[in-house]
Amino acid sequence: MDESFTPMSSFQHDHVQRLIKSNRYKSPSKTIYSNRFIPSRSGSNFDFFNLPPSSSSEDSCSCSPYSTALRSALFGPDTPDKFESPNIFRYKTETRKSLYSLSPTPFTFQDDLLPGYDHNQKPPKRPRKIPPSSFKVLDAPALQDDFYLNLVDWSSNNVLAVALETSVYLWNASSSKVTKLCDLGIDNSVCSVGWAPLGTYLAVGSNSGKVQIWDVSQGKSIRTMEGHRLRVGALAWSSSLLSSGGRDKSIYQRDIRAQEDFISKLSGHKSEVCGLKWSCDNRELASGGNDNRLLVWNQKSTQPVLKFCEHTAAVKAIAWSPHVSGLLASGGGTADRNIRFWNTTTNTQLNCIDTGSQVCNLVWSKNVNELVSTHGYSQNQIIVWKYPTMSKQLLQAILTEFFILPYLLMDRLSSVGLETKLLGFGMYSLCRNHGIPRVKLVHLLGELSLDDSS
């Protein structure tokens, strides 16, 4: 059956042609409004606000009543018609509020739009808080006043060991409990104490030349090692290896896992060994003696691989930098008073600082590149040094309670409260008050501010 064909009218023909020639058909009867990002003002009813429609020219848009009212509502009535920044309305994600901003709002959008804003600007450093007094003072009767001995040490488990003549006492910093660990007897005395890295064993050096290893958790001695003929005044741990230095001028290397009392003997000093310190990587051992020498040994040598003879007094204060490999600091006694810095990789002296007093101990901060030194005769100071500028900050304000003779310092970092969320030096010094020795414990918070240096 044949279908009849009806020709299109002119109106239908025009409609089909418009559909073919255009990608999409926009109904002239519908007003286009805006999407979420790009506003369109063409569909706005300005009569509702009693505002005349804006001009289509760009020059008149910025001065239209609608733009003026919007600008006044957003930025205030005194806002100029034009802004210097062409990107003031650019799309920008929110950024977290900086910790040092005083703005009460949790986010900030406009800080980096301000004139002269530096994106690389660092927040100001928190100045060091120097406490007006120590947080704990422990009486230490019968504590020997001897520059060459090392009678106090703090463990990684927050336990302080103090040698009082023939006995060793433990003070738990967490519970404030004091216990007596051992007593060597009336014919002997304790000359040095040193905690193993894990804080479970304590080495005790005696005046008789013997070294005892104590299991603190069980409260008993697990072995006694001989070798030295005279008193043992210096101890240093490197994992399971214990180094001991004595008045007999020798250093013994002891592996507590081995049956032998010592695995090697190091000879190089011509007088009493009063300072021992292993490097942070446990590859090198530094020793200081009353012969004014600073010697460096490696793990396998029985003779020193480096000799530094620039000090003019006994070298007891020794500290390896945890920040720079091979950087070693040493301090001299009363006749020397200098802190010297050495590069053990190149065998060179880097710097020398005259402190004006006997240098008793040195320790590096593990957080920042700072060094703390304690001093005896004649100024009895504690000083924080900023390395490598060596600007210093005296901590004399802490020490005004007593006549001070500080000569010991711990190298343990301790947390000082969740509310501060800071780590600082946990430090002790030995002092005397009317002839009674005392151990003072002090926290130093924050980083040394150069503005406070003196």
XYZ file of C-alpha atoms in Angstrom:
454
model
C 0.000 0.000 0.000
C 1.426 3.284 -1.007
C 1.923 5.842 1.781
C 0.961 9.397 1.090
C 3.711 11.987 1.374
C 2.844 15.328 2.996
C 5.267 18.120 2.216
C 6.612 20.152 5.221
C 5.489 23.648 5.803
C 7.996 26.461 5.730
C 7.842 26.741 9.533
C 8.688 23.065 10.047
C 11.501 23.308 7.526
C 13.083 26.211 9.398
C 12.819 24.348 12.671
C 14.633 21.293 11.285
C 17.380 23.409 9.805
C 18.029 25.115 13.149
C 18.404 21.710 14.822
C 20.888 20.523 12.174
C 23.055 23.631 12.184
C 23.336 23.982 15.976
C 25.032 21.621 18.473
C 22.323 22.176 21.029
C 19.125 24.054 21.097
C 18.666 26.818 23.634
C 15.108 27.716 24.252
C 14.623 31.454 23.937
C 11.819 31.280 26.469
C 14.046 30.049 29.348
C 16.383 32.309 31.303
C 19.879 30.946 31.959
C 20.975 31.363 35.542
C 24.353 30.259 36.981
C 26.234 27.188 38.008
C 28.048 26.845 41.329
C 31.319 28.494 40.223
C 30.542 31.076 37.525
C 27.685 33.436 38.447
C 25.404 34.888 35.788
C 23.658 38.151 36.523
C 21.405 38.066 33.473
C 18.591 36.320 35.335
C 18.720 38.476 38.471
C 15.679 40.555 39.307
C 17.191 43.894 40.271
C 13.738 45.456 40.633
C 13.222 43.437 43.771
C 16.146 45.354 45.364
C 15.080 48.690 43.873
C 18.273 48.687 41.812
C 18.425 49.581 38.134
C 19.927 46.938 35.815
C 23.681 47.207 35.340
C 25.331 48.326 32.162
C 26.857 45.757 29.871
C 30.178 47.540 29.532
C 33.079 46.404 31.704
C 33.900 49.933 32.823
C 30.464 50.484 34.291
C 30.234 47.046 35.970
C 32.668 47.888 38.731
C 30.765 51.089 39.547
C 27.218 49.719 39.260
C 24.889 50.035 42.277
C 24.829 46.262 42.651
C 28.645 46.045 42.681
C 28.851 48.957 45.103
C 26.355 47.341 47.495
C 28.111 43.959 47.244
C 31.530 45.516 47.827
C 30.237 47.441 50.823
C 28.647 44.344 52.357
C 31.775 42.215 51.914
C 34.589 44.657 52.634
C 33.002 47.619 54.399
C 31.742 51.022 53.272
C 35.243 52.540 52.890
C 36.495 49.985 50.377
C 37.951 51.578 47.204
C 36.287 50.879 43.846
C 39.363 49.109 42.479
C 41.843 46.789 44.153
C 45.547 46.585 43.422
C 45.469 42.798 43.344
C 43.811 41.462 40.177
C 43.280 38.031 41.794
C 41.388 39.033 44.894
C 38.359 36.926 43.895
C 40.348 33.945 42.703
C 39.305 30.497 43.854
C 41.509 29.303 46.762
C 41.385 26.301 49.055
C 41.477 26.906 52.766
C 44.716 26.543 54.692
C 45.277 25.552 58.235
C 45.729 28.305 60.750
C 49.337 28.823 61.768
C 50.243 28.089 65.363
C 51.572 31.591 65.933
C 48.588 33.440 64.496
C 46.447 35.455 66.890
C 43.313 35.099 64.752
C 40.430 33.368 66.578
C 39.226 31.649 63.405
C 40.473 28.086 62.740
C 41.308 28.766 59.087
C 42.792 31.651 57.212
C 42.366 32.593 53.573
C 43.815 36.039 53.264
C 47.204 35.887 55.046
C 49.162 35.132 51.893
C 47.276 37.833 49.976
C 48.581 40.638 52.158
C 51.194 42.951 50.603
C 54.728 41.832 51.368
C 53.716 38.358 52.529
C 56.620 35.915 52.351
C 55.618 32.302 51.718
C 59.040 31.138 52.963
C 58.756 32.992 56.237
C 59.408 30.724 59.240
C 57.509 31.016 62.516
C 59.391 32.764 65.317
C 61.460 30.491 67.538
C 60.149 29.795 71.002
C 62.597 31.331 73.502
C 64.180 29.029 76.047
C 62.348 28.791 79.357
C 64.803 28.931 82.217
C 63.163 27.633 85.386
C 63.742 29.769 88.492
C 64.789 26.688 90.476
C 65.488 22.986 90.118
C 62.502 20.631 90.048
C 64.173 18.176 92.425
C 66.984 18.382 94.982
C 68.408 15.178 96.463
C 70.644 15.162 99.535
C 73.824 13.188 98.862
C 75.836 12.848 102.084
C 79.293 11.289 101.798
C 79.510 12.157 98.102
C 83.172 12.322 97.149
C 84.340 15.704 95.885
C 86.821 14.446 93.292
C 87.132 15.899 89.788
C 88.408 12.612 88.336
C 85.478 10.407 89.443
C 82.117 9.828 87.754
C 79.626 9.186 90.537
C 76.222 9.933 88.997
C 74.507 8.501 85.914
C 70.929 8.491 84.585
C 69.463 5.499 82.801
C 67.168 5.283 79.789
C 64.504 3.969 82.207
C 64.488 7.262 84.144
C 66.468 5.959 87.120
C 69.301 7.972 88.681
C 72.278 6.114 90.164
C 74.331 7.945 92.790
C 77.487 6.595 94.419
C 77.859 7.628 98.067
C 81.225 6.471 99.355
C 80.887 2.665 99.623
C 77.261 2.387 98.450
C 75.161 2.943 95.331
C 71.629 4.339 95.607
C 68.930 4.422 92.938
C 66.297 7.141 92.649
C 63.329 6.418 90.379
C 62.274 9.711 88.776
C 58.805 8.359 87.976
C 57.913 7.206 91.485
C 60.491 9.196 93.540
C 61.383 5.923 95.249
C 64.914 5.534 96.628
C 66.536 2.114 96.966
C 69.982 0.980 98.020
C 71.523 -1.254 95.366
C 74.818 -2.312 96.903
C 77.513 -1.709 99.520
C 81.116 -2.584 98.695
C 82.253 -2.715 102.321
C 84.332 -0.566 104.597
C 87.624 -1.423 102.853
C 86.401 -0.312 99.402
C 84.588 2.620 97.766
C 82.686 3.371 94.562
C 84.616 5.471 92.024
C 82.312 5.320 88.973
C 78.880 4.179 87.843
C 77.567 3.673 84.310
C 74.231 2.433 82.942
C 74.013 0.042 80.010
C 72.108 1.479 77.002
C 68.882 -0.434 77.788
C 68.956 0.610 81.444
C 68.816 -2.922 82.840
C 72.450 -3.301 83.948
C 74.620 -0.954 85.988
C 78.418 -1.106 85.956
C 80.155 -0.122 89.195
C 83.853 0.743 89.229
C 85.619 0.417 92.574
C 88.683 1.755 94.319
C 90.162 -1.762 94.349
C 90.245 -1.898 90.537
C 87.364 -4.350 90.110
C 84.289 -3.726 87.973
C 80.933 -5.186 89.004
C 77.877 -5.670 86.787
C 74.533 -5.404 88.584
C 71.130 -6.552 87.388
C 68.967 -3.756 88.739
C 65.630 -5.521 88.271
C 66.791 -8.430 90.436
C 68.971 -6.317 92.714
C 71.992 -8.597 92.551
C 75.506 -8.687 91.087
C 75.810 -10.984 88.084
C 79.596 -10.848 87.710
C 82.827 -9.208 88.888
C 85.625 -8.447 86.422
C 89.245 -7.779 87.265
C 92.164 -6.258 85.347
C 92.924 -2.840 86.787
C 95.469 -2.571 89.561
C 94.158 0.786 90.843
C 90.819 2.593 91.046
C 88.394 2.657 88.099
C 87.141 6.206 87.580
C 85.671 6.069 84.052
C 83.140 3.737 82.382
C 81.543 3.739 78.922
C 79.087 1.295 77.308
C 78.740 0.319 73.652
C 75.925 -2.219 73.405
C 77.269 -5.276 75.268
C 80.843 -3.901 75.282
C 82.012 -2.088 78.420
C 85.136 0.090 78.481
C 86.773 0.914 81.810
C 89.585 3.368 82.501
C 91.685 3.494 85.647
C 94.437 5.213 87.554
C 96.817 2.519 86.258
C 96.794 4.409 82.883
C 95.091 1.535 81.041
C 91.733 0.965 79.338
C 90.119 -2.481 79.321
C 87.533 -3.598 76.784
C 85.064 -6.070 78.291
C 82.347 -8.096 76.573
C 79.877 -9.093 79.271
C 78.805 -12.071 77.106
C 82.323 -13.532 77.138
C 83.798 -15.622 79.955
C 87.039 -13.626 80.035
C 87.242 -10.540 82.262
C 88.444 -8.488 79.290
C 88.984 -9.039 75.575
C 91.663 -6.367 75.014
C 93.823 -3.834 76.814
C 94.434 -0.342 75.401
C 97.668 1.423 76.288
C 98.434 5.013 75.359
C 97.947 7.300 78.350
C 100.772 8.277 80.678
C 98.546 9.110 83.629
C 95.089 8.289 85.053
C 92.252 7.815 82.535
C 89.423 10.070 83.723
C 87.143 10.364 80.649
C 85.671 7.783 78.249
C 83.015 8.195 75.583
C 81.909 6.045 72.633
C 80.842 7.767 69.407
C 77.170 7.765 68.463
C 77.742 5.038 65.852
C 79.828 2.980 68.342
C 82.768 2.888 65.959
C 85.233 5.068 67.878
C 86.164 5.474 71.526
C 87.559 8.765 72.858
C 89.578 8.779 76.065
C 90.905 11.650 78.139
C 93.561 11.496 80.801
C 95.378 13.406 83.485
C 98.315 13.494 81.059
C 96.422 16.260 79.142
C 95.916 13.953 76.175
C 92.817 13.154 74.137
C 93.096 9.823 72.329
C 90.786 8.163 69.781
C 90.574 4.410 69.295
C 88.636 2.218 66.878
C 86.923 -1.052 67.724
C 89.886 -3.279 66.854
C 92.912 -1.150 67.731
C 95.044 -1.585 70.846
C 96.944 1.618 70.039
C 95.313 5.026 69.516
C 94.545 5.971 65.923
C 94.480 9.707 66.769
C 96.321 11.763 69.399
C 95.427 15.324 70.380
C 97.860 16.980 72.779
C 96.769 20.633 72.666
C 95.118 20.690 76.112
C 97.246 21.945 79.015
C 95.292 20.235 81.816
C 93.458 16.989 82.469
C 90.835 16.040 79.870
C 87.724 14.655 81.543
C 84.916 16.309 79.563
C 84.330 14.477 76.250
C 81.270 14.533 73.967
C 80.587 13.225 70.448
C 78.167 15.227 68.312
C 74.995 13.355 67.307
C 74.485 15.829 64.436
C 77.849 15.738 62.620
C 79.762 12.510 62.123
C 83.301 12.672 63.484
C 82.774 15.899 65.454
C 84.291 15.584 68.925
C 84.299 18.156 71.742
C 86.686 18.054 74.705
C 87.254 20.264 77.736
C 90.334 20.898 79.837
C 90.834 21.330 83.583
C 91.683 24.366 85.674
C 94.976 25.175 83.954
C 93.409 24.885 80.489
C 89.726 26.050 80.692
C 89.210 25.555 76.945
C 86.596 23.665 74.953
C 88.142 22.318 71.766
C 86.364 20.878 68.734
C 87.983 18.200 66.594
C 87.251 16.581 63.249
C 88.337 12.983 63.732
C 87.848 12.266 60.035
C 90.477 14.784 58.926
C 92.495 14.825 62.186
C 92.153 18.594 62.578
C 91.142 21.043 65.296
C 88.106 23.100 64.272
C 87.719 25.624 67.078
C 88.861 26.541 70.579
C 86.810 28.494 73.145
C 88.225 29.859 76.407
C 85.480 29.411 79.019
C 87.356 31.011 81.920
C 86.730 28.028 84.227
C 87.592 24.385 84.697
C 85.540 22.337 82.197
C 84.012 19.430 84.101
C 81.561 17.869 81.634
C 80.135 18.276 78.140
C 76.992 16.903 76.512
C 75.263 17.523 73.180
C 71.539 17.967 72.782
C 69.935 15.275 70.632
C 67.216 17.694 69.448
C 69.142 20.755 68.344
C 72.761 21.612 67.624
C 73.592 22.767 71.137
C 76.207 21.871 73.698
C 75.974 22.143 77.491
C 79.071 22.540 79.621
C 79.439 22.448 83.403
C 82.286 24.261 85.108
C 84.044 24.133 88.453
C 86.741 26.496 89.658
C 86.512 29.403 89.501
C 83.129 30.577 88.158
C 81.061 27.412 88.812
C 78.767 27.885 85.820
C 76.458 25.942 83.557
C 76.500 27.233 79.969
C 74.446 26.357 76.902
C 76.358 26.873 73.643
C 74.838 27.265 70.185
C 77.032 25.397 67.705
C 78.830 26.390 65.497
C 78.397 30.112 66.325
C 79.221 29.353 69.992
C 76.880 32.047 71.245
C 76.159 31.175 74.852
C 73.515 31.458 77.526
C 74.442 31.298 81.195
C 72.151 29.394 83.509
C 73.351 31.146 86.626
C 69.755 31.950 87.629
C 69.194 28.278 88.398
C 72.242 28.036 90.601
C 71.765 30.922 93.043
C 70.311 28.713 95.805
C 73.633 27.171 96.745
C 77.351 27.572 96.528
C 77.798 25.537 93.351
C 80.398 22.993 92.409
C 78.821 21.353 89.348
C 80.843 18.642 87.685
C 78.412 16.109 86.280
C 75.808 16.221 83.551
C 73.502 13.639 82.089
C 72.871 13.105 78.394
C 69.322 11.769 78.613
C 66.359 13.465 76.929
C 63.168 13.489 78.943
C 59.574 14.433 78.230
C 58.410 17.432 80.229
C 54.654 17.095 79.999
C 51.978 16.524 77.409
C 50.757 20.081 77.705
C 54.038 21.485 76.404
C 54.903 18.712 73.948
C 58.565 19.713 74.092
C 61.751 17.795 74.632
C 64.652 19.368 76.414
C 67.757 18.622 78.405
C 67.269 16.631 81.553
C 70.230 17.765 83.560
C 71.766 17.337 86.950
C 74.564 19.131 88.735
C 76.335 18.449 92.007
C 76.546 21.231 94.557
C 77.150 21.873 98.219
C 74.983 23.626 100.778
C 76.722 24.225 104.107
C 78.967 21.244 103.436
C 76.122 18.850 102.471
C 76.454 17.604 98.873
C 73.234 17.689 96.866
C 72.107 16.580 93.420
C 70.008 19.173 91.579
C 67.837 18.207 88.620
C 66.834 20.822 86.067
C 64.753 20.867 82.852
C 65.713 23.232 80.033
C 62.860 23.799 77.562
C 62.989 25.017 73.961
C 65.896 26.087 71.821
C 68.507 28.704 72.693
C 67.416 32.112 71.391
C 70.315 34.116 69.988
C 68.653 37.278 71.297
C 69.243 35.998 74.809
C 72.879 35.113 74.281
C 75.491 36.800 76.377
